[in-house]
Every structure is written in structure tokens, then in C-alpha cells.
CSV table of C-alpha atoms and ligand atoms in Angstrom, one decimal:
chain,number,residue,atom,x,y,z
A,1458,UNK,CA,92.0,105.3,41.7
A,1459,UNK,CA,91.5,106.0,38.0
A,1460,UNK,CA,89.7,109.5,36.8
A,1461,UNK,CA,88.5,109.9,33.3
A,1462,UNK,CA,86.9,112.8,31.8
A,1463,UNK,CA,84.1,111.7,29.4
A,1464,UNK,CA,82.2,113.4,26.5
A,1465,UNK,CA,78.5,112.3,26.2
A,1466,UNK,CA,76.3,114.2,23.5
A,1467,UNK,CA,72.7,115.0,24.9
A,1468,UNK,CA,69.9,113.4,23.5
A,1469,UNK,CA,68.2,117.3,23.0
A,1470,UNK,CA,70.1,120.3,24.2
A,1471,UNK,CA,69.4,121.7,27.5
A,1472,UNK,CA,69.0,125.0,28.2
A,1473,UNK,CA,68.7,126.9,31.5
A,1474,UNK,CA,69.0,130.6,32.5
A,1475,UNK,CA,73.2,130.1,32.6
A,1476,UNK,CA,72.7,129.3,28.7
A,1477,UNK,CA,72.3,125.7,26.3
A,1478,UNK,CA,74.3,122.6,26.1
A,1479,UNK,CA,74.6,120.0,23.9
A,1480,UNK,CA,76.6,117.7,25.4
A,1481,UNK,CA,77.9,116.4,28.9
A,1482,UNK,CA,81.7,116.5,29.8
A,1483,UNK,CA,81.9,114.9,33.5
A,1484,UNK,CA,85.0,113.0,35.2
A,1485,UNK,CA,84.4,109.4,36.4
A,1486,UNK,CA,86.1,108.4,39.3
A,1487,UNK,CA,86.7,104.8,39.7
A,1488,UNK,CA,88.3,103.0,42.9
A,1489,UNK,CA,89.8,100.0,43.6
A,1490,UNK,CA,90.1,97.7,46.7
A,1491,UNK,CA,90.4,94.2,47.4
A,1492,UNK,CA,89.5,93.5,43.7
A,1493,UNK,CA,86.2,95.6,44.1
A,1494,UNK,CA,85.3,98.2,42.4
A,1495,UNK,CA,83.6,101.4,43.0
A,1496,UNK,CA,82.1,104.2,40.6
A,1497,UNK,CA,81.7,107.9,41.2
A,1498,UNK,CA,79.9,110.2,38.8
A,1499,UNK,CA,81.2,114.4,39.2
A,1500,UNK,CA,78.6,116.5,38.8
A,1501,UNK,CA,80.8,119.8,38.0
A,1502,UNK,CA,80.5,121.6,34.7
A,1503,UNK,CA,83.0,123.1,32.1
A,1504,UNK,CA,81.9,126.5,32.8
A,1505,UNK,CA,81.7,127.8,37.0
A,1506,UNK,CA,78.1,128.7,36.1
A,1507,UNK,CA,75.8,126.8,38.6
A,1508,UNK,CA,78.5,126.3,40.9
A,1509,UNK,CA,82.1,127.6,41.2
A,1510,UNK,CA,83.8,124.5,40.3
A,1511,UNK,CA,84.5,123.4,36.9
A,1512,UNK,CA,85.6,119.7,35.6
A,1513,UNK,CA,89.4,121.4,35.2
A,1514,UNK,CA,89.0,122.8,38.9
A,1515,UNK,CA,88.0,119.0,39.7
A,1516,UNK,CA,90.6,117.2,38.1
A,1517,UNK,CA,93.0,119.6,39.9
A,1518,UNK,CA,91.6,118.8,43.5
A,1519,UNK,CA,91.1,115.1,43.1
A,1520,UNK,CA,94.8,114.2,41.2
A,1521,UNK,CA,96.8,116.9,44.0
A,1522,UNK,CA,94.5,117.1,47.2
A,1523,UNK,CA,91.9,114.0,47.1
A,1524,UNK,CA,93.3,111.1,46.1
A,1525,UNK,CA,96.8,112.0,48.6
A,1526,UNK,CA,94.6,111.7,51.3
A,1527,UNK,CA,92.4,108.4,50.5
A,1528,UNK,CA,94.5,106.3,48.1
A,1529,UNK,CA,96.1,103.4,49.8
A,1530,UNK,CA,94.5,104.6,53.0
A,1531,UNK,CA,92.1,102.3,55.4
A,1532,UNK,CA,88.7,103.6,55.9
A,1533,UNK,CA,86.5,101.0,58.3
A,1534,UNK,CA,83.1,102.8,56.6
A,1535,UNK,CA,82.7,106.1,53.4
A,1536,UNK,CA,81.1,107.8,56.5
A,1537,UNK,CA,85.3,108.6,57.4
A,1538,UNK,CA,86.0,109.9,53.6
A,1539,UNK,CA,84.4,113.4,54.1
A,1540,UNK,CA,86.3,114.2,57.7
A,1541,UNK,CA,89.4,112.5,56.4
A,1542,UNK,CA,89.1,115.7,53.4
A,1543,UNK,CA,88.5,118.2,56.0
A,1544,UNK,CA,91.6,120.4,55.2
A,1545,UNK,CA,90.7,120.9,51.7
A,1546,UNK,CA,88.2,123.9,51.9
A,1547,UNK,CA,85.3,123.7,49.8
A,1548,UNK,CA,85.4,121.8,46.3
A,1549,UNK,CA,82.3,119.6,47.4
A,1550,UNK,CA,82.0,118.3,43.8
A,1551,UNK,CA,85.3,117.0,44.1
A,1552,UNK,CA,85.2,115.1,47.1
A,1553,UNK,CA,81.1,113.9,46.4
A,1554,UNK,CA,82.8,112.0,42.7
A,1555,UNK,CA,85.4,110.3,45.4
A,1556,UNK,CA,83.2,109.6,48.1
A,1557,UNK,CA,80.4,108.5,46.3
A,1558,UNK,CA,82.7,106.2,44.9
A,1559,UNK,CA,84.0,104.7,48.2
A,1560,UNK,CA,80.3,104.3,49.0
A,1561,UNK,CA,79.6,102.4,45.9
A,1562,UNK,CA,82.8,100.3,46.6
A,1563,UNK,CA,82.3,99.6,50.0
A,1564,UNK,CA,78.6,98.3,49.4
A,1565,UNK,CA,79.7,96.1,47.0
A,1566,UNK,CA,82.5,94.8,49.7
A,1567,UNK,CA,79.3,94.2,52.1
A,1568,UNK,CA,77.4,92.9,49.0
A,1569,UNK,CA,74.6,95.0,49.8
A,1570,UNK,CA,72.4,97.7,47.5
A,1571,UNK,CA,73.7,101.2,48.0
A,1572,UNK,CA,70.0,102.2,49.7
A,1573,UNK,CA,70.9,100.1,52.2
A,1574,UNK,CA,73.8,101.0,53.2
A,1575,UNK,CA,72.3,104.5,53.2
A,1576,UNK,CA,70.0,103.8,55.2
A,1577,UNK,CA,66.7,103.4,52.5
A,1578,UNK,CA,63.4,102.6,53.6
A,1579,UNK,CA,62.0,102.3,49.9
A,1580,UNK,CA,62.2,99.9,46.8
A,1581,UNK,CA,60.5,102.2,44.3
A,1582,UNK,CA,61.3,106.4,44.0
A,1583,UNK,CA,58.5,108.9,42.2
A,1584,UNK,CA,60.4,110.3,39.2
A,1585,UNK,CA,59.7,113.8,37.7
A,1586,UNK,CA,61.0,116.1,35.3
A,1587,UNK,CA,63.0,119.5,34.6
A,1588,UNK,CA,61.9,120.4,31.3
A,1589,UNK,CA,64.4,123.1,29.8
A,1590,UNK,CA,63.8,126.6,28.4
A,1591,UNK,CA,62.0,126.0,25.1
A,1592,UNK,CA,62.4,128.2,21.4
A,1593,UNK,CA,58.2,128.7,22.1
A,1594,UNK,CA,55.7,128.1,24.2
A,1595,UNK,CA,54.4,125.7,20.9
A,1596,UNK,CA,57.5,123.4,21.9
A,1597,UNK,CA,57.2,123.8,25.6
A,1598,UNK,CA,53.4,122.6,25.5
A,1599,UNK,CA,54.6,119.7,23.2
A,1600,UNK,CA,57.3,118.9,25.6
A,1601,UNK,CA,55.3,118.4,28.8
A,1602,UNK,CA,52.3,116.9,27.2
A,1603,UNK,CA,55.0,114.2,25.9
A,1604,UNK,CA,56.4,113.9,29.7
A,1605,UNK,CA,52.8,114.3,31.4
A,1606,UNK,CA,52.1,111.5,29.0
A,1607,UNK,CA,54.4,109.4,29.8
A,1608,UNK,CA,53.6,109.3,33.4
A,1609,UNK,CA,55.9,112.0,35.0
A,1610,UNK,CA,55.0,112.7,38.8
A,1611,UNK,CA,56.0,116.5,38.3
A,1612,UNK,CA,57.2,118.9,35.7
A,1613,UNK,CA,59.4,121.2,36.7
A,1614,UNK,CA,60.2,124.2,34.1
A,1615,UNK,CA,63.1,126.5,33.8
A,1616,UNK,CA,62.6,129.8,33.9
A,1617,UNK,CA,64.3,133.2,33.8
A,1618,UNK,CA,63.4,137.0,33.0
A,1619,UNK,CA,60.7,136.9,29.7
A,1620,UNK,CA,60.1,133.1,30.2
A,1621,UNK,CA,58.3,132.8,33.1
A,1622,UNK,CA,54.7,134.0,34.1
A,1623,UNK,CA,52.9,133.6,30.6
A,1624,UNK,CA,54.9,130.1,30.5
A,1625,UNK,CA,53.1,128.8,33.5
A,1626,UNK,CA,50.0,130.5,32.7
A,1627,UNK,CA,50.1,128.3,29.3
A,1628,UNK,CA,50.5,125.1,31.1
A,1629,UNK,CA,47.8,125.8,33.5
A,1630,UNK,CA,45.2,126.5,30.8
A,1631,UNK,CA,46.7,123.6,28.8
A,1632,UNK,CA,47.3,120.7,31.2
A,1633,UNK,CA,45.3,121.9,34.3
A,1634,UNK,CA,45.8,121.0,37.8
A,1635,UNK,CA,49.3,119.2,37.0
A,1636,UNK,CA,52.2,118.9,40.0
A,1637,UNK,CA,54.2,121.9,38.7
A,1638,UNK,CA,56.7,124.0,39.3
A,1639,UNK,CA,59.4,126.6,38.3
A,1640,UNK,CA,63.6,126.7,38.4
A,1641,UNK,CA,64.7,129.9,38.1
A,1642,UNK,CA,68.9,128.9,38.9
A,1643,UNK,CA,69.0,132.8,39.8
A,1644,UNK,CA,67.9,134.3,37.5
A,1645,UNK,CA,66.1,137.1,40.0
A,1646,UNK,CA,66.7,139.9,42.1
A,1647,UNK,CA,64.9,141.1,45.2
A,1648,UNK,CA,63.6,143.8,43.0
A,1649,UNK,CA,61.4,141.6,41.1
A,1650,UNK,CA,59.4,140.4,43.9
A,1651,UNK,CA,56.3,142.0,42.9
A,1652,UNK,CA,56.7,140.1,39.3
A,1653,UNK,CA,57.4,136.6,40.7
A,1654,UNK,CA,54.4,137.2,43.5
A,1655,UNK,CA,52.2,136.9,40.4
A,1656,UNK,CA,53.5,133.1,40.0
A,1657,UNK,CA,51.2,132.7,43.0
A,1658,UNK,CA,48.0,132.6,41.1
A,1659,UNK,CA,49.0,129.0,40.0
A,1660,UNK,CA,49.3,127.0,43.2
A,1661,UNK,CA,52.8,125.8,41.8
A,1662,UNK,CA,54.1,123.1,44.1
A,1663,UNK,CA,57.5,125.9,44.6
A,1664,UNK,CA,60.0,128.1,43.0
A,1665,UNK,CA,63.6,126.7,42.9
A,1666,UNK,CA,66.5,129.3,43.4
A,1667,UNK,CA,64.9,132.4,42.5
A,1668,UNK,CA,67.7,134.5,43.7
A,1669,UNK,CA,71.4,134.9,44.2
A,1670,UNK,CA,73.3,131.5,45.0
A,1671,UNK,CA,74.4,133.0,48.1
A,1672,UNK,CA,71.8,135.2,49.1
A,1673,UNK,CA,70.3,133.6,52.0
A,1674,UNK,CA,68.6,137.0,53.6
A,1675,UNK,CA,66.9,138.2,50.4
A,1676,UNK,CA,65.4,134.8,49.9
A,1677,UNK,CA,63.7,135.0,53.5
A,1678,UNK,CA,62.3,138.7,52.9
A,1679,UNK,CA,61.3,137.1,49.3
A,1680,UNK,CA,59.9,133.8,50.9
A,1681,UNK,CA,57.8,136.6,53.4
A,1682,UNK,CA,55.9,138.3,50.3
A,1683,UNK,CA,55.0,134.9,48.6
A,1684,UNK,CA,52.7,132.1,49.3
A,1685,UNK,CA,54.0,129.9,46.6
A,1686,UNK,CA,57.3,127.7,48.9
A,1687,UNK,CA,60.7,129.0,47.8
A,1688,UNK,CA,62.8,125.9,47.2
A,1689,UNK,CA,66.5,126.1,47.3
A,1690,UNK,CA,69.4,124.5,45.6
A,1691,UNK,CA,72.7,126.6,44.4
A,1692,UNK,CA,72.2,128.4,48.1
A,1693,UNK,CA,72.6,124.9,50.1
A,1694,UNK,CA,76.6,124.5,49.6
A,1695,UNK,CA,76.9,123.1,53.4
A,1696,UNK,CA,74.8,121.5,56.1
A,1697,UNK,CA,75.8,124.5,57.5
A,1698,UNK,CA,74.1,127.1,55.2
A,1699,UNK,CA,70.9,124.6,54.8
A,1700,UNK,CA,70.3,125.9,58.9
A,1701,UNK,CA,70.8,129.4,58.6
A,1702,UNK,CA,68.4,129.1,55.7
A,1703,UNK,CA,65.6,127.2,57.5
A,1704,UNK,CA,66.3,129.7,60.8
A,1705,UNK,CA,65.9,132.7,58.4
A,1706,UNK,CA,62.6,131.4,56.9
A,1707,UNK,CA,64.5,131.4,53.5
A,1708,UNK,CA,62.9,127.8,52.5
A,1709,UNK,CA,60.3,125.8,53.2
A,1710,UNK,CA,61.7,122.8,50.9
A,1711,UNK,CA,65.0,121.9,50.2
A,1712,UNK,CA,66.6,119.8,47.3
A,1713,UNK,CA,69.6,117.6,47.5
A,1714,UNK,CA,72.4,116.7,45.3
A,1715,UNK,CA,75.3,114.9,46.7
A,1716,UNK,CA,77.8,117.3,44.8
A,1717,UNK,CA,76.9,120.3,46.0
A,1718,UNK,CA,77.3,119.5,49.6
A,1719,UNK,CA,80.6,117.0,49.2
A,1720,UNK,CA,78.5,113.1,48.8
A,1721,UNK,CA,76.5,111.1,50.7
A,1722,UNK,CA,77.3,111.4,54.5
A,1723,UNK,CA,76.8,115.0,54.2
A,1724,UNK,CA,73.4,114.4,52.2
A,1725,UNK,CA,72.1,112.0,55.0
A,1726,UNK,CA,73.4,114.8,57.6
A,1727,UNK,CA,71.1,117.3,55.5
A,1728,UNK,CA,68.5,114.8,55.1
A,1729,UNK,CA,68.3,114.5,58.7
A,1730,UNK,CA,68.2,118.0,59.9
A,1731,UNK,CA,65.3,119.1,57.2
A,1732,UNK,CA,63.3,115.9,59.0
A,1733,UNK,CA,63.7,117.4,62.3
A,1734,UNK,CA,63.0,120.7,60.7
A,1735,UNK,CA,59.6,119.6,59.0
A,1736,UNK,CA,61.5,120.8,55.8
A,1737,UNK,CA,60.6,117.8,52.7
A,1738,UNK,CA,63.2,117.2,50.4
A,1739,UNK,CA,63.6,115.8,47.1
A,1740,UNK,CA,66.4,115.2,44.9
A,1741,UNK,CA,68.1,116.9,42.1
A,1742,UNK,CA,69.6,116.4,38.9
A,1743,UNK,CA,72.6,117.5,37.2
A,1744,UNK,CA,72.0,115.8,33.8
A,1745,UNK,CA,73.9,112.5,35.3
A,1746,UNK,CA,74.6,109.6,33.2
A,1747,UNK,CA,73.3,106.4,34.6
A,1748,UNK,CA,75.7,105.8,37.0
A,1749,UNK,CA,75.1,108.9,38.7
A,1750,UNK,CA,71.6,108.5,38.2
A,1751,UNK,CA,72.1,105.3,39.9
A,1752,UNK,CA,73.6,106.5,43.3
A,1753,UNK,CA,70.9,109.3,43.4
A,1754,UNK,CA,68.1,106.8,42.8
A,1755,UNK,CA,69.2,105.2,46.1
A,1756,UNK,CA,69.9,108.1,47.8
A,1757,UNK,CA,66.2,109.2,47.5
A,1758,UNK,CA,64.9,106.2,49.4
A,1759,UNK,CA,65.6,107.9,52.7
A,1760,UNK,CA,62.1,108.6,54.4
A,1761,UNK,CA,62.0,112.1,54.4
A,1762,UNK,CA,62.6,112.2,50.4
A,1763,UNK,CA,58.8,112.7,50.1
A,1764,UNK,CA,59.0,115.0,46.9
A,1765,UNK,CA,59.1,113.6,43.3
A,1766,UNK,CA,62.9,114.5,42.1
A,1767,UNK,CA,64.8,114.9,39.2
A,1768,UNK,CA,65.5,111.6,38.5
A,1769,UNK,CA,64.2,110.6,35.1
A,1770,UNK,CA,65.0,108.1,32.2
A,1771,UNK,CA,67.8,107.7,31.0
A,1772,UNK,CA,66.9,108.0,27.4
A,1773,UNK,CA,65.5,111.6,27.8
A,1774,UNK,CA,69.6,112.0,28.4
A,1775,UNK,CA,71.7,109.5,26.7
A,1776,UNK,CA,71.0,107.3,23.9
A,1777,UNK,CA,73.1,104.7,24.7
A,1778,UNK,CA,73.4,105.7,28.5
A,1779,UNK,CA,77.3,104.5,30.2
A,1780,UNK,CA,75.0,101.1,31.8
A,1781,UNK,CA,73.0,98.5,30.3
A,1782,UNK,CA,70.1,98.4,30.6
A,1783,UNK,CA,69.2,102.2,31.3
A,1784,UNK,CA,67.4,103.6,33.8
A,1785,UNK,CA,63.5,103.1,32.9
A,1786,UNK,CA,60.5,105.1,34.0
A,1787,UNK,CA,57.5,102.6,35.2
A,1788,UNK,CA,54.0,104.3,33.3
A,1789,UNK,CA,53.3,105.2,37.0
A,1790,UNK,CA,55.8,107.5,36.9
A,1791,UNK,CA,58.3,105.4,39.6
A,1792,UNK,CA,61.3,103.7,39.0
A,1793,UNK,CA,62.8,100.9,40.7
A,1794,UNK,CA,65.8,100.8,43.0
A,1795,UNK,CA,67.9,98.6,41.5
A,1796,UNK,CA,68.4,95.3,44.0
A,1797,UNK,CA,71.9,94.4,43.3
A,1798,UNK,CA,75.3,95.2,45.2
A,1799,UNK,CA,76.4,98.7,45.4
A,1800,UNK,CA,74.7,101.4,42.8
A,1801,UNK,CA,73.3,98.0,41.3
A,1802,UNK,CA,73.4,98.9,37.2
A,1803,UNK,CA,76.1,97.3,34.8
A,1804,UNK,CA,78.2,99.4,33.6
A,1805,UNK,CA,79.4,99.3,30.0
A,1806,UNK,CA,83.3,99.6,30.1
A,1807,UNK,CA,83.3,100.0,26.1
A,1808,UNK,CA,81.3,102.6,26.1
A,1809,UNK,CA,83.3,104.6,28.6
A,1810,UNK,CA,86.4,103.9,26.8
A,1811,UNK,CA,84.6,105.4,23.8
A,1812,UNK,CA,83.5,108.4,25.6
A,1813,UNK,CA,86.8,109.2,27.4
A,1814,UNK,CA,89.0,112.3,26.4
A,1815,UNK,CA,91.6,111.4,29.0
A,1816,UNK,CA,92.5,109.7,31.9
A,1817,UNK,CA,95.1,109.5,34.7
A,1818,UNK,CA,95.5,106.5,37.6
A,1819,UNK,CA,96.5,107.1,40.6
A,1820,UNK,CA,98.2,104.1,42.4
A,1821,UNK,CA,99.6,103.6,45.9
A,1822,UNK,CA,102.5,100.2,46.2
A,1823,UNK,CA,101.0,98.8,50.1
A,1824,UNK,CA,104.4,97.6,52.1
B,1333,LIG,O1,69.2,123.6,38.8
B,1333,LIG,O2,68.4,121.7,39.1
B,1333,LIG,C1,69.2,122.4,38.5
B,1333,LIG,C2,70.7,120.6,35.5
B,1333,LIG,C3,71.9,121.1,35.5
B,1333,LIG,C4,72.3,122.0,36.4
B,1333,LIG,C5,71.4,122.4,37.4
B,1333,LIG,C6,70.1,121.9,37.4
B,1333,LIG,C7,69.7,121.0,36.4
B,1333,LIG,C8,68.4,120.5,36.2
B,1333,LIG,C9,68.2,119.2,35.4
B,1333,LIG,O3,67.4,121.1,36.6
B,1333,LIG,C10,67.9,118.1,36.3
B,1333,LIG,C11,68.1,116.8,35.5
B,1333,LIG,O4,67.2,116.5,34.7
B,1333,LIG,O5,69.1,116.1,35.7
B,1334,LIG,MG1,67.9,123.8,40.5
């Protein structure tokens, strides 16, 4: 196993209601095995903003808790990696970058695209986008009439308190009956229920996070005063918490990113349970360069991903992206699963080295 951290500057800043960055810092995680090679992208941030791991809190886990566990070790399918992690509490981010990595590897072994091995039923995924907080609502019309242009599925804005109803109220009048909807990250309380019930008026598609990232109870008395469906992402840590959610009438839509419930096996074991639940799901972003753009892509051919996600071009990102060539977005607003072995994208080694700050390898001697 080798770890790198790598700096990537975004193509335009991105702002959400935790604050603006400019560029990406993520660790790469790649594995080794029989002369195979497997990538994992982690989706943690410096700061413990959207979740409570950071890249320093990953590096920490994977180097003393992860790689002990799975380096040198024989796993017959990635389905084992998870369980065989099962005394480290928590740190899902952590264990998704090595996971998703064992998946990519062991694909490749089988010589096989990832959405197979996942168990994909699609060659083609509707892309849409999360358009940041903009300086004005001048930029933020500009903005989506560029992505509505260029063939988007849905636009999703960020919102938070004094960026939210007049926002959507401008796109309505501007762009009319678009697939829209709003991310607040938690920015609200249970006090401001009355406010975001006037977000029904727009027949948005859902509101993502509104409240607390572990306030499961507020969401259902919340999701009980709205029409609009309350959509939730920071709150759906475990498989777990994804049930209590649905039980409590917290959600009626659920999005899924492999790091926030620990990688793939747990993503098809969330997957699963919203299908039995009649609970769609789509899938999330965290500003991934194309090699974790890549594994979500085939994630998100499972059946019940029936929502456009946040899986958009790479060059709305990173100009060059980490693969050649980048993740494109058909004018029909799909992209293409890519067809070959394993995540399926060529990834450009010189450019990694380029972008890495540091690195560490961690190697097992077999007897
Ligand atoms: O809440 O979905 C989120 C980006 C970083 C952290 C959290 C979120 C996001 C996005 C961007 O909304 C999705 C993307 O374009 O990758
Ligand atoms: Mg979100």
C-alpha cells in the first residue's frame, strides 16, 4: 500500500455554508497485489467541517489501524475488507479510500469493469450539478444558465441563512420549470421551519441536510411540516442510522457517498435497504478528482440510483484532472461508464507525482 496526500487547485473556488475553497488536498491510496494495481480516492477534508475526519485524522488511521489489518493479508472478495476493519470504530472515510481501493484492485484481477463487479445494471449515469454559493444572484443566474446549457439533468444550489428563498425564487422566474433543488449542509435549526416551509412554493425536487448532522428527530418533525422531500446526507454515517431515519419519517430520499458510510459494500447494503424501503437514491459528490469520480460513476449504476447525482465533468473541477482523458458530460446530460477493467480511466502517474506533498509505503515481506 502506498498513501499520498495531493494538492489540486480548483478550477473556481467552491463555497458552501462551512465556508470557500480553492483547492483540493485528498490522500490517494494505492494497493498492490499480484502485480495489479488498485486506486482509492479519500474523500475527507482539511478542516472536520462536513464530517469529523480530516486528511491528518486519515493518514493517522490508515498508516497505524488500516493498513495492519489488510496489508499482506488474503481477502477471497473487497466484500471481507469492511468486517475485517470492524474494530476500528468509525473513521468511514478512512476505510472507504482503502476499500474502494481493494475493489478497484480486485476487478482489475477479474478483469471486469467496477459496475460489474458491483453489481450495475447501466452503461450510461444522468449527471447533475451542485452549483456553489455565488458573490450575487447576477453570478448565480450566469452560472446555472451555463450548466442548464450545457445539458445538466439537475442543478442543485447551496444554500444557507440570507441565501436561500429569494435564490430559488430567481431561478424559477429565470429558468422556469428546471429539476432543482437546494443543499443546505446544516445550515438550519428546527426554529426556522416556518422560513424553509416557504421553499415549498417552488416544487424543488428536495432539500438536502437542512439540519444538524446528527439530528435525526428534528428532521422527521421538519420533514412533517413540509411538502418539499427532505434529502439527507451528513446524517447517513451508518446503514444503521440510514433505518432509524427512514422509520422516523426523517427522509424520503437518501444520497450516497461511499466515504461517509466506510466504501462500497456498505453503499450496496444502503442501496439495498432504501430499495426495499421505496426510498430513491442518488449519488454525491465530494469535489473528487477523476479517479474518485470514476468509482462513483460505477457505483451509480445500481438500479435503485434513479436520481440524477453529483457526478459532473471533470473540467468544472480540475484542469488537467489526475486521468486522461477526463470525465466528459454527453449534451444529454449522461456520461458513460467507462468499459474497461476496474474504475476503467488512465491515470496519469506524472501528474500525481506533481500534485503530491508526501507519501509513505506500507509494505508487508510474504514468507
Ligand atoms: O454536501 O454534497 C455535499 C462538496 C463537498 C462537500 C459536501 C458536499 C459537496 C457538494 C459538491 O455538494 C458535489 C460535487 O460537485 O462534487
Ligand atoms: Mg450534501
Amino acid at each position: 500500500m502506498e498513501l499520498r496526500l495531493v494538492k489540486l487547485p480548483l478550477v473556481h473556488f467552491f463555497e458552501t455554508s462551512f465556508g470557500r475553497i480553492d483547492d483540493k488536498h485528498f490522500i490517494l491510496v494505492r494497493v498492490e497485489g499480484d502485480g495489479v494495481v488498485g486506486y482509492g480516492e479519500c474523500v475527507a477534508d482539511v478542516d472536520p467541517y462536513y464530517s469529523a475526519e480530516t486528511n491528518d485524522t486519515c493518514w493517522h488511521i490508515i498508516t497505524s489501524f488500516i493498513a495492519p489489518r489488510v496489508v499482506g493479508a488474503e481477502f477471497a472478495h473487497p466484500r471481507e475488507v469492511f468486517a475485517a476493519l470492524k474494530a476500528i470504530r468509525g473513521h468511514n472515510m478512512a476505510k472507504a479510500a482503502v476499500e474502494m481501493a481493494a475493489w478497484d484492485l480486485y476487478a482489475k484481477q477479474r478483469g471486469e469493469p467496477l459496475s460489474r463487479t458491483l453489481g450495475g445494471v447501466r452503461d450510461r449515469i444522468e449527471s447533475g450539478v451542485s452549483v456553489g454559493i455565488q458573490p450575487s444572484l447576477d453570478d448565480l443566474v450566469a452560472k446555472v444558465d451555463r450548466e442548464v446549457a450545457a445539458g445538466y439533468r439537475r442543478i442543485k444550489i447551496k444554500v444557507k441563512p440570507g441565501w436561500d428563498v429569494e435564490a430559488v425564487r430567481t431561478l424559477r422566474g429565470r429558468f422556469g420549470n428546471i429539476p432543482l433543488m437546494v443543499d443546505a449542509n446544516a445550515a438550519y435549526t428546527i426554529k426556522d421551519a416556518d422560513h424553509l416551509a416557504a421553499l415549498d412554493a417552488f416544487d424543488l425536487m428536495m432539500i438536502e441536510q437542512p439540519l444538524d448532522y446528527d439530528d435525526i428527530a428534528d428532521h422527521a418533525a421538519l420533514q412533517g411540516r413540509l411538502r418539499t422531500p427532505i434529502c439527507l446526507d451528513e446524517s447517513i454515517k451508518t446503514v444503521g442510522l440510514a433505518r432509524e431515519a427512514i422509520n422516523a419519517g426523517a427522509c424520503r430520499i437518501i444520497n450516497i457517498k461511499p466515504g461517509r458510510v466506510g466504501g462500497f459494500a456498505e453503499s450496496i447494503r444502503l442501496h439495498d435497504l432504501c430499495a426495499a424501503q421505496q426510498i430513491p437514491v442518488w449519488h454525491g459528490g465530494m469535489l473528487e478528482s477523476g479517479i474518485g469520480r470514476a468509482a462513483n460513476i460505477h457505483l451509480s449504476t445500481l438500479p435503485n440510483f434513479t436520481l440524477p447525482g453529483d457526478i459532473a465533468a471533470s473540467k468544472r473541477y480540475f484542469d488537467p484532472d489526475l486521468i486522461d482523458p477526463p470525465i466528459e458530460v454527453a449534451a444529454d446530460g449522461t456520461i458513460p461508464v467507462p468499459t474497461g477493467p476496474g474504475i476503467g480511466v488512465t491515470i496519469r502517474e506524472d501528474r500525481i507525482a506533481d500534485a503530491t506533498i508526501k507519501q509513505t509505503a506500507i509494505e508487508t515481506v510474504r514468507a
